[in-house]
């Protein structure tokens, strides 16, 4: 299961460099362009998960995998709220929502979440020897 956890970790790290948000005229943004502190937190959680993978401790890997999922969910909510706040100068709420809808999420989030879910669900499944002794 170590290999699946390492694959999930690799997907999380590589996913942070993929396009996550598309802003018209400006272009695609990855995690570093969205927010430096969130990107650093993502990489710190990934480094802590490496510690758990190397030491064969599935609890640590699962814990930091869950933290990564929560960080990604927080980032998605923050992106949507920030895009609504960015257009707060517009007089009508419907206009603000329409312009905020221009900011689109990209396919990099799939890679991020897939990697984190692989880290969480690929635990140590120790196969128990089912032989009965007489």
JSON list of C-alpha atoms in Angstrom, two decimals:
[
{"chain": "A", "resi": 1, "resn": "UNK", "atom": "CA", "xyz": [0.00, 0.00, 0.00]},
{"chain": "A", "resi": 2, "resn": "UNK", "atom": "CA", "xyz": [3.01, 2.24, 0.32]},
{"chain": "A", "resi": 3, "resn": "UNK", "atom": "CA", "xyz": [3.14, 2.63, -3.46]},
{"chain": "A", "resi": 4, "resn": "UNK", "atom": "CA", "xyz": [-0.47, 3.80, -3.63]},
{"chain": "A", "resi": 5, "resn": "UNK", "atom": "CA", "xyz": [0.15, 6.31, -0.86]},
{"chain": "A", "resi": 6, "resn": "UNK", "atom": "CA", "xyz": [3.25, 7.56, -2.67]},
{"chain": "A", "resi": 7, "resn": "UNK", "atom": "CA", "xyz": [1.23, 7.87, -5.87]},
{"chain": "A", "resi": 8, "resn": "UNK", "atom": "CA", "xyz": [-1.38, 9.91, -3.99]},
{"chain": "A", "resi": 9, "resn": "UNK", "atom": "CA", "xyz": [1.33, 12.11, -2.54]},
{"chain": "A", "resi": 10, "resn": "UNK", "atom": "CA", "xyz": [2.84, 12.61, -5.98]},
{"chain": "A", "resi": 11, "resn": "UNK", "atom": "CA", "xyz": [-0.57, 13.57, -7.37]},
{"chain": "A", "resi": 12, "resn": "UNK", "atom": "CA", "xyz": [-1.03, 16.15, -4.61]},
{"chain": "A", "resi": 13, "resn": "UNK", "atom": "CA", "xyz": [2.38, 17.74, -5.22]},
{"chain": "A", "resi": 14, "resn": "UNK", "atom": "CA", "xyz": [2.07, 17.69, -9.02]},
{"chain": "A", "resi": 15, "resn": "UNK", "atom": "CA", "xyz": [-1.54, 18.91, -8.78]},
{"chain": "A", "resi": 16, "resn": "UNK", "atom": "CA", "xyz": [-0.40, 22.05, -6.99]},
{"chain": "A", "resi": 17, "resn": "UNK", "atom": "CA", "xyz": [1.42, 23.07, -10.19]},
{"chain": "A", "resi": 18, "resn": "UNK", "atom": "CA", "xyz": [-1.53, 22.32, -12.50]},
{"chain": "A", "resi": 19, "resn": "UNK", "atom": "CA", "xyz": [-4.13, 24.94, -13.46]},
{"chain": "A", "resi": 20, "resn": "UNK", "atom": "CA", "xyz": [-6.68, 25.18, -10.67]},
{"chain": "A", "resi": 21, "resn": "UNK", "atom": "CA", "xyz": [-8.55, 28.39, -11.46]},
{"chain": "A", "resi": 22, "resn": "UNK", "atom": "CA", "xyz": [-9.10, 30.22, -14.74]},
{"chain": "A", "resi": 23, "resn": "UNK", "atom": "CA", "xyz": [-9.45, 33.98, -14.52]},
{"chain": "A", "resi": 24, "resn": "UNK", "atom": "CA", "xyz": [-10.40, 35.64, -17.83]},
{"chain": "A", "resi": 25, "resn": "UNK", "atom": "CA", "xyz": [-7.74, 37.88, -19.39]},
{"chain": "A", "resi": 26, "resn": "UNK", "atom": "CA", "xyz": [-5.27, 36.93, -16.64]},
{"chain": "A", "resi": 27, "resn": "UNK", "atom": "CA", "xyz": [-5.16, 33.19, -17.38]},
{"chain": "A", "resi": 28, "resn": "UNK", "atom": "CA", "xyz": [-4.80, 30.01, -15.35]},
{"chain": "A", "resi": 29, "resn": "UNK", "atom": "CA", "xyz": [-3.63, 30.03, -11.76]},
{"chain": "A", "resi": 30, "resn": "UNK", "atom": "CA", "xyz": [-2.01, 27.20, -9.83]},
{"chain": "A", "resi": 31, "resn": "UNK", "atom": "CA", "xyz": [-1.86, 26.90, -6.04]},
{"chain": "A", "resi": 32, "resn": "UNK", "atom": "CA", "xyz": [1.13, 29.22, -5.74]},
{"chain": "A", "resi": 33, "resn": "UNK", "atom": "CA", "xyz": [-0.61, 32.01, -7.69]},
{"chain": "A", "resi": 34, "resn": "UNK", "atom": "CA", "xyz": [-3.82, 31.57, -5.69]},
{"chain": "A", "resi": 35, "resn": "UNK", "atom": "CA", "xyz": [-2.21, 32.06, -2.30]},
{"chain": "A", "resi": 36, "resn": "UNK", "atom": "CA", "xyz": [1.37, 31.53, -1.17]},
{"chain": "A", "resi": 37, "resn": "UNK", "atom": "CA", "xyz": [0.42, 30.53, 2.35]},
{"chain": "A", "resi": 38, "resn": "UNK", "atom": "CA", "xyz": [-2.07, 27.89, 1.24]},
{"chain": "A", "resi": 39, "resn": "UNK", "atom": "CA", "xyz": [0.49, 26.45, -1.18]},
{"chain": "A", "resi": 40, "resn": "UNK", "atom": "CA", "xyz": [3.10, 26.30, 1.58]},
{"chain": "A", "resi": 41, "resn": "UNK", "atom": "CA", "xyz": [0.57, 24.61, 3.90]},
{"chain": "A", "resi": 42, "resn": "UNK", "atom": "CA", "xyz": [-0.20, 22.07, 1.16]},
{"chain": "A", "resi": 43, "resn": "UNK", "atom": "CA", "xyz": [3.46, 21.24, 0.73]},
{"chain": "A", "resi": 44, "resn": "UNK", "atom": "CA", "xyz": [4.08, 21.05, 4.50]},
{"chain": "A", "resi": 45, "resn": "UNK", "atom": "CA", "xyz": [1.17, 18.61, 4.86]},
{"chain": "A", "resi": 46, "resn": "UNK", "atom": "CA", "xyz": [2.60, 16.60, 1.96]},
{"chain": "A", "resi": 47, "resn": "UNK", "atom": "CA", "xyz": [6.04, 16.54, 3.61]},
{"chain": "A", "resi": 48, "resn": "UNK", "atom": "CA", "xyz": [4.49, 15.33, 6.87]},
{"chain": "A", "resi": 49, "resn": "UNK", "atom": "CA", "xyz": [2.68, 12.61, 4.92]},
{"chain": "A", "resi": 50, "resn": "UNK", "atom": "CA", "xyz": [6.04, 11.54, 3.44]},
{"chain": "A", "resi": 51, "resn": "UNK", "atom": "CA", "xyz": [7.25, 11.10, 7.02]},
{"chain": "A", "resi": 52, "resn": "UNK", "atom": "CA", "xyz": [4.31, 8.80, 7.69]},
{"chain": "A", "resi": 53, "resn": "UNK", "atom": "CA", "xyz": [4.84, 6.82, 4.48]},
{"chain": "A", "resi": 54, "resn": "UNK", "atom": "CA", "xyz": [8.55, 6.32, 5.14]},
{"chain": "A", "resi": 55, "resn": "UNK", "atom": "CA", "xyz": [7.89, 5.17, 8.73]},
{"chain": "A", "resi": 56, "resn": "UNK", "atom": "CA", "xyz": [5.05, 2.85, 7.65]},
{"chain": "A", "resi": 57, "resn": "UNK", "atom": "CA", "xyz": [2.56, 4.72, 9.83]},
{"chain": "A", "resi": 58, "resn": "UNK", "atom": "CA", "xyz": [-0.80, 4.73, 8.09]},
{"chain": "A", "resi": 59, "resn": "UNK", "atom": "CA", "xyz": [-2.44, 6.88, 10.79]},
{"chain": "A", "resi": 60, "resn": "UNK", "atom": "CA", "xyz": [-0.13, 9.80, 10.08]},
{"chain": "A", "resi": 61, "resn": "UNK", "atom": "CA", "xyz": [-0.69, 9.47, 6.33]},
{"chain": "A", "resi": 62, "resn": "UNK", "atom": "CA", "xyz": [-4.47, 9.34, 6.79]},
{"chain": "A", "resi": 63, "resn": "UNK", "atom": "CA", "xyz": [-4.41, 12.31, 9.16]},
{"chain": "A", "resi": 64, "resn": "UNK", "atom": "CA", "xyz": [-2.48, 14.51, 6.76]},
{"chain": "A", "resi": 65, "resn": "UNK", "atom": "CA", "xyz": [-4.56, 13.24, 3.85]},
{"chain": "A", "resi": 66, "resn": "UNK", "atom": "CA", "xyz": [-7.70, 14.41, 5.66]},
{"chain": "A", "resi": 67, "resn": "UNK", "atom": "CA", "xyz": [-6.00, 17.73, 6.41]},
{"chain": "A", "resi": 68, "resn": "UNK", "atom": "CA", "xyz": [-5.20, 18.11, 2.71]},
{"chain": "A", "resi": 69, "resn": "UNK", "atom": "CA", "xyz": [-8.82, 17.39, 1.76]},
{"chain": "A", "resi": 70, "resn": "UNK", "atom": "CA", "xyz": [-9.98, 20.03, 4.26]},
{"chain": "A", "resi": 71, "resn": "UNK", "atom": "CA", "xyz": [-7.40, 22.49, 2.93]},
{"chain": "A", "resi": 72, "resn": "UNK", "atom": "CA", "xyz": [-8.57, 21.93, -0.64]},
{"chain": "A", "resi": 73, "resn": "UNK", "atom": "CA", "xyz": [-12.23, 22.36, 0.35]},
{"chain": "A", "resi": 74, "resn": "UNK", "atom": "CA", "xyz": [-11.35, 25.55, 2.24]},
{"chain": "A", "resi": 75, "resn": "UNK", "atom": "CA", "xyz": [-9.47, 26.84, -0.80]},
{"chain": "A", "resi": 76, "resn": "UNK", "atom": "CA", "xyz": [-12.44, 26.16, -3.09]},
{"chain": "A", "resi": 77, "resn": "UNK", "atom": "CA", "xyz": [-14.79, 28.07, -0.78]},
{"chain": "A", "resi": 78, "resn": "UNK", "atom": "CA", "xyz": [-12.26, 30.89, -0.44]},
{"chain": "A", "resi": 79, "resn": "UNK", "atom": "CA", "xyz": [-11.90, 31.19, -4.23]},
{"chain": "A", "resi": 80, "resn": "UNK", "atom": "CA", "xyz": [-15.65, 31.46, -4.71]},
{"chain": "A", "resi": 81, "resn": "UNK", "atom": "CA", "xyz": [-16.08, 33.98, -1.88]},
{"chain": "A", "resi": 82, "resn": "UNK", "atom": "CA", "xyz": [-13.10, 36.03, -3.03]},
{"chain": "A", "resi": 83, "resn": "UNK", "atom": "CA", "xyz": [-14.46, 36.20, -6.57]},
{"chain": "A", "resi": 84, "resn": "UNK", "atom": "CA", "xyz": [-17.80, 37.46, -5.20]},
{"chain": "A", "resi": 85, "resn": "UNK", "atom": "CA", "xyz": [-15.97, 40.02, -3.06]},
{"chain": "A", "resi": 86, "resn": "UNK", "atom": "CA", "xyz": [-13.78, 41.13, -5.96]},
{"chain": "A", "resi": 87, "resn": "UNK", "atom": "CA", "xyz": [-16.82, 42.37, -7.87]},
{"chain": "A", "resi": 88, "resn": "UNK", "atom": "CA", "xyz": [-18.46, 44.03, -4.85]},
{"chain": "A", "resi": 89, "resn": "UNK", "atom": "CA", "xyz": [-18.23, 47.44, -6.52]},
{"chain": "A", "resi": 90, "resn": "UNK", "atom": "CA", "xyz": [-21.08, 46.47, -8.87]},
{"chain": "A", "resi": 91, "resn": "UNK", "atom": "CA", "xyz": [-24.44, 47.92, -7.77]},
{"chain": "A", "resi": 92, "resn": "UNK", "atom": "CA", "xyz": [-26.65, 44.86, -8.27]},
{"chain": "A", "resi": 93, "resn": "UNK", "atom": "CA", "xyz": [-26.21, 41.47, -6.66]},
{"chain": "A", "resi": 94, "resn": "UNK", "atom": "CA", "xyz": [-27.14, 39.66, -9.87]},
{"chain": "A", "resi": 95, "resn": "UNK", "atom": "CA", "xyz": [-24.34, 41.46, -11.70]},
{"chain": "A", "resi": 96, "resn": "UNK", "atom": "CA", "xyz": [-21.85, 40.51, -8.99]},
{"chain": "A", "resi": 97, "resn": "UNK", "atom": "CA", "xyz": [-22.87, 36.85, -9.20]},
{"chain": "A", "resi": 98, "resn": "UNK", "atom": "CA", "xyz": [-22.70, 36.91, -13.00]},
{"chain": "A", "resi": 99, "resn": "UNK", "atom": "CA", "xyz": [-19.20, 38.37, -13.05]},
{"chain": "A", "resi": 100, "resn": "UNK", "atom": "CA", "xyz": [-18.04, 36.11, -10.23]},
{"chain": "A", "resi": 101, "resn": "UNK", "atom": "CA", "xyz": [-19.26, 33.16, -12.29]},
{"chain": "A", "resi": 102, "resn": "UNK", "atom": "CA", "xyz": [-16.67, 34.05, -14.91]},
{"chain": "A", "resi": 103, "resn": "UNK", "atom": "CA", "xyz": [-13.96, 32.72, -12.60]},
{"chain": "A", "resi": 104, "resn": "UNK", "atom": "CA", "xyz": [-13.93, 28.98, -13.40]},
{"chain": "A", "resi": 105, "resn": "UNK", "atom": "CA", "xyz": [-12.42, 26.03, -11.58]},
{"chain": "A", "resi": 106, "resn": "UNK", "atom": "CA", "xyz": [-10.09, 23.92, -13.70]},
{"chain": "A", "resi": 107, "resn": "UNK", "atom": "CA", "xyz": [-9.24, 20.23, -13.91]},
{"chain": "A", "resi": 108, "resn": "UNK", "atom": "CA", "xyz": [-6.28, 20.42, -11.51]},
{"chain": "A", "resi": 109, "resn": "UNK", "atom": "CA", "xyz": [-8.65, 20.06, -8.57]},
{"chain": "A", "resi": 110, "resn": "UNK", "atom": "CA", "xyz": [-9.51, 16.54, -9.68]},
{"chain": "A", "resi": 111, "resn": "UNK", "atom": "CA", "xyz": [-5.84, 15.57, -9.44]},
{"chain": "A", "resi": 112, "resn": "UNK", "atom": "CA", "xyz": [-5.49, 17.25, -6.03]},
{"chain": "A", "resi": 113, "resn": "UNK", "atom": "CA", "xyz": [-8.53, 15.53, -4.51]},
{"chain": "A", "resi": 114, "resn": "UNK", "atom": "CA", "xyz": [-7.71, 12.18, -6.13]},
{"chain": "A", "resi": 115, "resn": "UNK", "atom": "CA", "xyz": [-4.23, 12.24, -4.60]},
{"chain": "A", "resi": 116, "resn": "UNK", "atom": "CA", "xyz": [-5.53, 13.14, -1.15]},
{"chain": "A", "resi": 117, "resn": "UNK", "atom": "CA", "xyz": [-8.23, 10.44, -1.29]},
{"chain": "A", "resi": 118, "resn": "UNK", "atom": "CA", "xyz": [-5.62, 7.86, -2.35]},
{"chain": "A", "resi": 119, "resn": "UNK", "atom": "CA", "xyz": [-3.56, 8.82, 0.68]},
{"chain": "A", "resi": 120, "resn": "UNK", "atom": "CA", "xyz": [-6.55, 8.43, 3.00]},
{"chain": "A", "resi": 121, "resn": "UNK", "atom": "CA", "xyz": [-8.01, 5.20, 1.66]},
{"chain": "A", "resi": 122, "resn": "UNK", "atom": "CA", "xyz": [-4.80, 3.30, 0.88]},
{"chain": "A", "resi": 123, "resn": "UNK", "atom": "CA", "xyz": [-3.99, 2.21, 4.39]},
{"chain": "A", "resi": 124, "resn": "UNK", "atom": "CA", "xyz": [-2.22, -0.82, 5.71]},
{"chain": "A", "resi": 125, "resn": "UNK", "atom": "CA", "xyz": [-4.54, -3.70, 5.04]},
{"chain": "A", "resi": 126, "resn": "UNK", "atom": "CA", "xyz": [-2.64, -6.47, 6.73]},
{"chain": "A", "resi": 127, "resn": "UNK", "atom": "CA", "xyz": [-3.80, -9.81, 5.45]},
{"chain": "A", "resi": 128, "resn": "UNK", "atom": "CA", "xyz": [-4.42, -12.14, 8.33]},
{"chain": "A", "resi": 129, "resn": "UNK", "atom": "CA", "xyz": [-3.48, -15.72, 7.85]},
{"chain": "A", "resi": 130, "resn": "UNK", "atom": "CA", "xyz": [-6.78, -17.57, 7.93]},
{"chain": "A", "resi": 131, "resn": "UNK", "atom": "CA", "xyz": [-5.28, -20.99, 8.73]},
{"chain": "A", "resi": 132, "resn": "UNK", "atom": "CA", "xyz": [-6.70, -22.60, 11.76]},
{"chain": "A", "resi": 133, "resn": "UNK", "atom": "CA", "xyz": [-4.44, -24.66, 13.92]},
{"chain": "A", "resi": 134, "resn": "UNK", "atom": "CA", "xyz": [-5.67, -27.87, 15.42]}
]
